[in-house]
Short mmCIF file of C-alpha atoms in Angstrom, two decimals:
data_model
loop_
_atom_site.label_atom_id
_atom_site.label_comp_id
_atom_site.label_asym_id
_atom_site.label_seq_id
_atom_site.Cartn_x
_atom_site.Cartn_y
_atom_site.Cartn_z
CA UNK A 14 1.35 16.08 27.45
CA UNK A 15 4.42 14.89 24.99
CA UNK A 16 4.59 13.18 21.76
CA UNK A 17 7.45 11.38 20.01
CA UNK A 18 7.85 11.78 16.54
CA UNK A 19 9.72 8.73 14.93
CA UNK A 20 10.48 8.68 11.27
CA UNK A 21 13.36 8.95 8.82
CA UNK A 22 11.29 9.38 5.95
CA UNK A 23 9.08 12.33 7.10
CA UNK A 24 9.83 16.13 7.82
CA UNK A 25 9.12 16.55 11.54
CA UNK A 26 9.02 20.28 11.01
CA UNK A 27 5.89 20.29 9.03
CA UNK A 28 3.92 17.70 11.32
CA UNK A 29 4.82 19.89 14.31
CA UNK A 30 3.63 23.10 12.59
CA UNK A 31 0.32 21.33 11.63
CA UNK A 32 -0.26 19.54 14.85
CA UNK A 33 0.50 22.66 16.74
CA UNK A 34 -2.50 24.16 14.81
CA UNK A 35 -4.89 21.46 16.30
CA UNK A 36 -3.42 20.81 19.76
CA UNK A 37 -1.26 24.05 20.59
CA UNK A 38 -0.58 22.28 24.22
CA UNK A 39 1.13 19.37 22.71
CA UNK A 40 4.94 19.29 22.87
CA UNK A 41 6.42 17.23 19.85
CA UNK A 42 9.59 15.63 20.50
CA UNK A 43 11.84 14.31 17.77
CA UNK A 44 13.76 11.06 17.99
CA UNK A 45 16.51 10.31 18.92
CA UNK A 46 16.14 13.44 21.27
CA UNK A 47 13.09 12.23 23.20
CA UNK A 48 14.05 13.93 26.55
CA UNK A 49 12.84 12.10 29.81
CA UNK A 50 11.22 8.75 28.63
CA UNK A 51 8.57 9.00 31.63
CA UNK A 52 7.11 12.41 29.72
CA UNK A 53 6.14 10.33 26.51
CA UNK A 54 2.42 9.70 26.32
CA UNK A 55 2.07 9.38 22.58
CA UNK A 56 4.07 8.08 19.61
CA UNK A 57 3.50 9.11 16.05
CA UNK A 58 5.80 6.56 14.19
CA UNK A 59 7.08 4.71 11.30
CA UNK A 60 9.41 1.71 11.27
CA UNK A 61 10.50 2.75 14.76
CA UNK A 62 13.78 0.63 16.01
CA UNK A 63 12.57 -2.53 17.71
CA UNK A 64 12.11 -2.34 21.24
CA UNK A 65 12.08 1.39 21.42
CA UNK A 66 8.40 1.90 21.86
CA UNK A 67 8.54 -0.61 24.83
CA UNK A 68 10.92 1.68 26.52
CA UNK A 69 8.33 4.37 27.40
CA UNK A 70 6.39 3.39 30.64
CA UNK A 71 3.67 6.06 30.22
CA UNK A 72 3.05 5.43 26.57
CA UNK A 73 -0.82 5.61 25.92
CA UNK A 74 -0.97 5.46 22.28
CA UNK A 75 0.73 4.56 19.08
CA UNK A 76 -0.27 6.28 15.85
CA UNK A 77 1.00 4.61 12.71
CA UNK A 78 2.35 7.40 10.06
CA UNK A 79 0.87 5.01 7.31
CA UNK A 80 -2.14 2.81 6.57
CA UNK A 81 0.11 -0.28 6.55
CA UNK A 82 1.29 -1.43 10.28
CA UNK A 83 3.81 -4.34 9.23
CA UNK A 84 6.81 -2.57 10.84
CA UNK A 85 5.23 -2.31 14.03
CA UNK A 86 4.32 -6.31 13.96
CA UNK A 87 7.91 -7.32 13.55
CA UNK A 88 8.99 -5.56 16.80
CA UNK A 89 8.90 -8.48 19.31
CA UNK A 90 8.72 -6.00 22.00
CA UNK A 91 5.87 -4.10 20.82
CA UNK A 92 3.65 -3.07 23.86
CA UNK A 93 0.51 -4.90 23.06
CA UNK A 94 -1.58 -3.18 25.62
CA UNK A 95 -0.82 0.02 24.03
CA UNK A 96 -3.66 0.99 21.20
CA UNK A 97 -2.20 1.13 17.87
CA UNK A 98 -4.02 2.86 15.29
CA UNK A 99 -3.50 3.00 11.36
CA UNK A 100 -3.49 6.26 9.72
CA UNK A 101 -6.62 6.29 7.16
CA UNK A 102 -6.60 9.58 5.39
CA UNK A 103 -8.81 10.07 2.45
CA UNK A 104 -6.09 11.84 0.34
CA UNK A 105 -3.94 8.75 0.55
CA UNK A 106 -6.79 6.67 -0.52
CA UNK A 107 -7.44 9.06 -3.47
CA UNK A 108 -3.67 8.87 -4.28
CA UNK A 109 -3.72 4.96 -4.46
CA UNK A 110 -6.84 4.99 -6.60
CA UNK A 111 -4.71 7.31 -8.95
CA UNK A 112 -1.98 5.12 -9.07
CA UNK A 113 -3.90 1.80 -9.53
CA UNK A 114 -6.09 3.46 -12.37
CA UNK A 115 -3.02 4.83 -13.99
CA UNK A 116 -0.97 1.71 -13.98
CA UNK A 117 -4.08 -0.37 -15.19
CA UNK A 118 -4.82 1.95 -18.00
CA UNK A 119 -1.25 2.13 -18.93
CA UNK A 120 -1.03 -1.38 -19.70
CA UNK A 121 -4.43 -1.67 -21.18
CA UNK A 122 -3.87 1.38 -23.74
CA UNK A 123 -0.63 -0.04 -24.82
CA UNK A 124 1.61 2.84 -23.68
CA UNK A 125 4.97 0.61 -24.06
CA UNK A 126 4.11 -0.37 -27.43
CA UNK A 127 3.24 3.03 -28.53
CA UNK A 128 6.49 4.42 -27.04
CA UNK A 129 8.44 1.95 -28.78
CA UNK A 130 6.76 2.86 -32.40
CA UNK A 131 7.57 6.67 -31.15
CA UNK A 132 11.41 5.64 -30.71
CA UNK A 133 10.85 4.28 -34.27
CA UNK A 134 9.05 6.98 -35.58
CA UNK A 135 6.52 4.37 -36.63
CA UNK A 136 2.75 5.77 -37.21
CA UNK A 137 0.58 2.66 -36.57
CA UNK A 138 -2.63 2.35 -34.95
CA UNK A 139 -3.36 -0.95 -32.94
CA UNK A 140 -6.47 -2.60 -32.13
CA UNK A 141 -8.60 -0.76 -30.09
CA UNK A 142 -8.56 -2.49 -26.63
CA UNK A 143 -12.07 -3.87 -25.33
CA UNK A 144 -12.35 -2.32 -21.73
CA UNK A 145 -15.80 -3.96 -21.06
CA UNK A 146 -14.29 -7.37 -21.95
CA UNK A 147 -11.17 -7.03 -19.46
CA UNK A 148 -11.15 -8.03 -16.04
CA UNK A 149 -9.06 -6.52 -13.07
CA UNK A 150 -8.65 -8.57 -10.02
CA UNK A 151 -8.31 -6.52 -6.74
CA UNK A 152 -6.51 -8.48 -3.96
CA UNK A 153 -7.59 -6.61 -0.79
CA UNK A 154 -10.94 -4.81 -0.43
CA UNK A 155 -10.10 -2.55 2.45
CA UNK A 156 -10.62 1.23 2.08
CA UNK A 157 -7.89 1.10 -0.65
CA UNK A 158 -8.98 -1.60 -2.48
CA UNK A 159 -12.73 -0.83 -2.58
CA UNK A 160 -11.95 2.95 -3.73
CA UNK A 161 -9.86 1.64 -6.75
CA UNK A 162 -12.41 -1.18 -7.71
CA UNK A 163 -15.07 1.38 -7.73
CA UNK A 164 -13.32 3.67 -9.67
CA UNK A 165 -12.11 1.08 -12.27
CA UNK A 166 -15.65 -0.44 -12.63
CA UNK A 167 -17.00 3.45 -13.31
CA UNK A 168 -14.18 3.35 -16.38
CA UNK A 169 -15.92 0.38 -17.61
CA UNK A 170 -13.78 -2.70 -16.84
CA UNK A 171 -15.28 -5.71 -15.17
CA UNK A 172 -13.69 -5.87 -11.64
CA UNK A 173 -13.68 -8.67 -9.02
CA UNK A 174 -12.33 -8.41 -5.48
CA UNK A 175 -10.79 -11.14 -3.50
CA UNK A 176 -10.00 -10.82 0.59
CA UNK A 177 -9.37 -13.06 3.35
CA UNK A 178 -12.86 -12.52 4.55
CA UNK A 179 -16.03 -11.92 2.90
CA UNK A 180 -16.78 -8.12 1.55
CA UNK A 181 -19.91 -7.02 -0.25
CA UNK A 182 -19.68 -4.41 -3.07
CA UNK A 183 -22.28 -3.32 -5.67
CA UNK A 184 -21.11 -4.27 -9.14
CA UNK A 185 -17.92 -5.98 -7.81
CA UNK A 186 -17.72 -9.79 -8.08
CA UNK A 187 -16.46 -10.98 -4.64
CA UNK A 188 -14.40 -13.90 -3.89
CA UNK A 189 -12.79 -14.60 -0.17
CA UNK A 190 -10.73 -17.18 1.50
CA UNK A 191 -8.40 -19.66 0.30
CA UNK A 192 -11.28 -21.52 -1.20
CA UNK A 193 -12.34 -18.75 -3.47
CA UNK A 194 -8.61 -17.75 -4.52
CA UNK A 195 -8.31 -20.03 -7.85
CA UNK A 196 -11.94 -18.86 -9.01
CA UNK A 197 -11.21 -15.32 -8.36
CA UNK A 198 -7.88 -15.18 -10.24
CA UNK A 199 -8.51 -17.46 -13.10
CA UNK A 200 -9.36 -14.93 -16.23
CA UNK A 201 -7.86 -11.92 -14.34
CA UNK A 202 -6.02 -9.80 -17.15
CA UNK A 203 -4.76 -7.20 -14.38
CA UNK A 204 -3.89 -8.48 -10.95
CA UNK A 205 -3.63 -5.71 -8.45
CA UNK A 206 -2.36 -6.38 -5.01
CA UNK A 207 -3.48 -4.01 -1.99
CA UNK A 208 -3.38 -6.35 0.91
CA UNK A 209 -1.94 -5.84 4.31
CA UNK A 210 1.25 -7.81 4.60
CA UNK A 211 1.05 -10.75 7.57
CA UNK A 212 1.54 -14.37 7.80
CA UNK A 213 -1.35 -15.18 5.74
CA UNK A 214 -0.28 -13.03 2.70
CA UNK A 215 3.48 -13.13 2.56
CA UNK A 216 4.65 -14.53 -0.78
CA UNK A 217 1.25 -14.47 -2.10
CA UNK A 218 2.31 -13.76 -5.55
CA UNK A 219 4.34 -16.58 -6.45
CA UNK A 220 4.86 -18.96 -9.43
CA UNK A 221 1.78 -21.04 -8.46
CA UNK A 222 -0.52 -18.16 -8.39
CA UNK A 223 1.24 -16.57 -11.67
CA UNK A 224 0.67 -19.75 -13.16
CA UNK A 225 -3.14 -19.43 -12.83
CA UNK A 226 -3.31 -16.21 -14.45
CA UNK A 227 -4.10 -16.03 -18.34
CA UNK A 228 -1.29 -15.77 -20.84
CA UNK A 229 -0.38 -12.13 -21.24
CA UNK A 230 -1.73 -10.73 -17.72
CA UNK A 231 -0.18 -7.89 -15.70
CA UNK A 232 0.63 -7.65 -12.30
CA UNK A 233 0.43 -4.40 -10.17
CA UNK A 234 1.94 -4.12 -6.83
CA UNK A 235 1.37 -1.16 -4.42
CA UNK A 236 0.94 -2.71 -1.06
CA UNK A 237 4.09 -4.11 0.31
CA UNK A 238 7.24 -6.01 -1.57
CA UNK A 239 6.96 -9.05 0.80
CA UNK A 240 3.80 -9.78 -1.26
CA UNK A 241 5.79 -10.70 -4.18
CA UNK A 242 8.27 -13.58 -4.68
CA UNK A 243 10.65 -11.53 -7.28
CA UNK A 244 12.48 -14.30 -8.82
CA UNK A 245 9.15 -16.06 -9.51
CA UNK A 246 7.77 -12.86 -11.16
CA UNK A 247 10.76 -12.25 -13.13
CA UNK A 248 10.68 -15.65 -14.53
CA UNK A 249 7.02 -15.59 -15.31
CA UNK A 250 7.61 -12.24 -17.35
CA UNK A 251 10.70 -13.45 -19.19
CA UNK A 252 9.06 -16.50 -20.19
CA UNK A 253 6.14 -14.57 -21.60
CA UNK A 254 3.43 -15.77 -19.51
CA UNK A 255 3.39 -12.69 -17.59
CA UNK A 256 3.42 -9.66 -20.11
CA UNK A 257 4.64 -7.09 -17.54
CA UNK A 258 4.30 -5.67 -14.27
CA UNK A 259 4.16 -2.24 -12.35
CA UNK A 260 6.01 -2.28 -9.04
CA UNK A 261 5.83 0.45 -6.51
CA UNK A 262 7.12 -1.66 -3.56
CA UNK A 263 9.90 -4.20 -3.12
CA UNK A 264 11.73 -6.38 -0.45
CA UNK A 265 14.65 -4.34 -0.34
CA UNK A 266 14.12 -0.56 -0.33
CA UNK A 267 15.63 1.35 -1.97
CA UNK A 268 15.74 -0.97 -4.66
CA UNK A 269 19.56 -2.08 -5.41
CA UNK A 270 20.93 -0.57 -8.51
CA UNK A 271 22.14 -3.90 -9.81
CA UNK A 272 18.34 -5.36 -9.15
CA UNK A 273 17.15 -7.10 -12.61
CA UNK A 274 13.84 -5.03 -12.28
CA UNK A 275 15.46 -1.63 -12.90
CA UNK A 276 16.65 -2.37 -16.68
CA UNK A 277 13.67 -4.62 -17.70
CA UNK A 278 11.78 -3.38 -20.60
CA UNK A 279 8.47 -4.94 -19.21
CA UNK A 280 8.63 -3.72 -15.55
CA UNK A 281 7.75 -0.29 -14.64
CA UNK A 282 9.51 0.76 -11.30
CA UNK A 283 8.30 3.44 -9.01
CA UNK A 284 10.02 4.32 -5.62
CA UNK A 285 7.07 3.48 -3.15
CA UNK A 286 5.30 6.76 -4.06
CA UNK A 287 1.85 5.22 -4.58
CA UNK A 288 0.33 6.77 -1.67
CA UNK A 289 2.42 9.05 0.41
CA UNK A 290 1.40 10.54 4.02
CA UNK A 291 0.57 14.31 3.67
CA UNK A 292 0.70 15.97 6.90
CA UNK A 293 -1.26 19.00 5.62
CA UNK A 294 -4.32 16.62 5.35
CA UNK A 295 -3.42 13.86 7.93
CA UNK A 296 -2.42 15.79 10.96
CA UNK A 297 -5.90 16.75 11.73
CA UNK A 298 -6.77 12.86 11.86
CA UNK A 299 -3.88 12.29 14.21
CA UNK A 300 -4.76 15.15 16.59
CA UNK A 301 -8.22 13.91 16.66
CA UNK A 302 -6.85 10.44 17.74
CA UNK A 303 -4.44 11.93 20.20
CA UNK A 304 -7.55 13.52 21.91
CA UNK A 305 -9.71 10.61 21.69
CA UNK A 306 -6.92 8.72 23.61
CA UNK A 307 -6.35 11.63 26.17
CA UNK A 308 -10.05 11.23 26.83
CA UNK A 309 -9.64 7.67 27.47
CA UNK A 310 -11.64 6.64 24.21
CA UNK A 311 -10.66 4.27 21.64
CA UNK A 312 -8.78 5.70 18.55
CA UNK A 313 -10.22 5.45 15.04
CA UNK A 314 -8.62 2.89 12.94
CA UNK A 315 -7.55 0.83 15.97
CA UNK A 316 -5.32 -2.35 14.77
CA UNK A 317 -6.31 -5.93 15.72
CA UNK A 318 -2.67 -6.97 16.24
CA UNK A 319 -3.94 -10.54 16.38
CA UNK A 320 -5.40 -10.16 12.65
CA UNK A 321 -2.56 -7.89 11.74
CA UNK A 322 -4.41 -5.07 10.54
#
């Protein structure tokens, strides 16, 4: 029983050690040293080279190293008959909610303004922001969006959510589908994107979307860079219609050194760190899915390739 580990961003030694605790008999090989391709029954992967997964004739199960699976969907040779599962780790959900809550509060409590006051050694108390009157709109109500929405609502924000399909959440105003989008976004002071990236959601934050937001709104994207038309967002911020943005993901990563987002005073850039896979907490979940696949059972968090998540 051999598993192939494929990732340029993760330390394979930690994964091997953690997986060995759960499945001692599992042989873990690290790409590109895969040995005999016929031995590979399982793949634990992130952003595998196109066509690679199709080269293993006995592959039984693919476990993504993250919650998003868009890197797999762009592979035209992805073996669609092989089950593919997202990695849904409660620790990653916690991390994402922390990032979103921090980003909203950073803007809401005028941190940038007070930082400017500090540079000027200016002692000035600004008006207290009205939390109960501020609306946060969360695009995407899966596990990440639902958890962030609940935490923001508990703080006292008015929270509404939008998704492609209906969701019901207590104390959260829910909208869905293209027909509900304009009603959702109107009046949103903090727009948070936690959508999966697929054909339906690519470029969803564009000049038309941004124009629907009220003057002085903020944009927070911790989903995928492909959700945002970067020139449109930059133009909306420079015009003053959008007050600022917190961006953790970008169309090109790492973000090029000459990108206009880096020096912009109203854009907060982070290097795709909103929720990182932690092998200490995630390896047990991966091991359970491997054991389910070995027993002929469907893995948890199975992806519907047709829907893209």
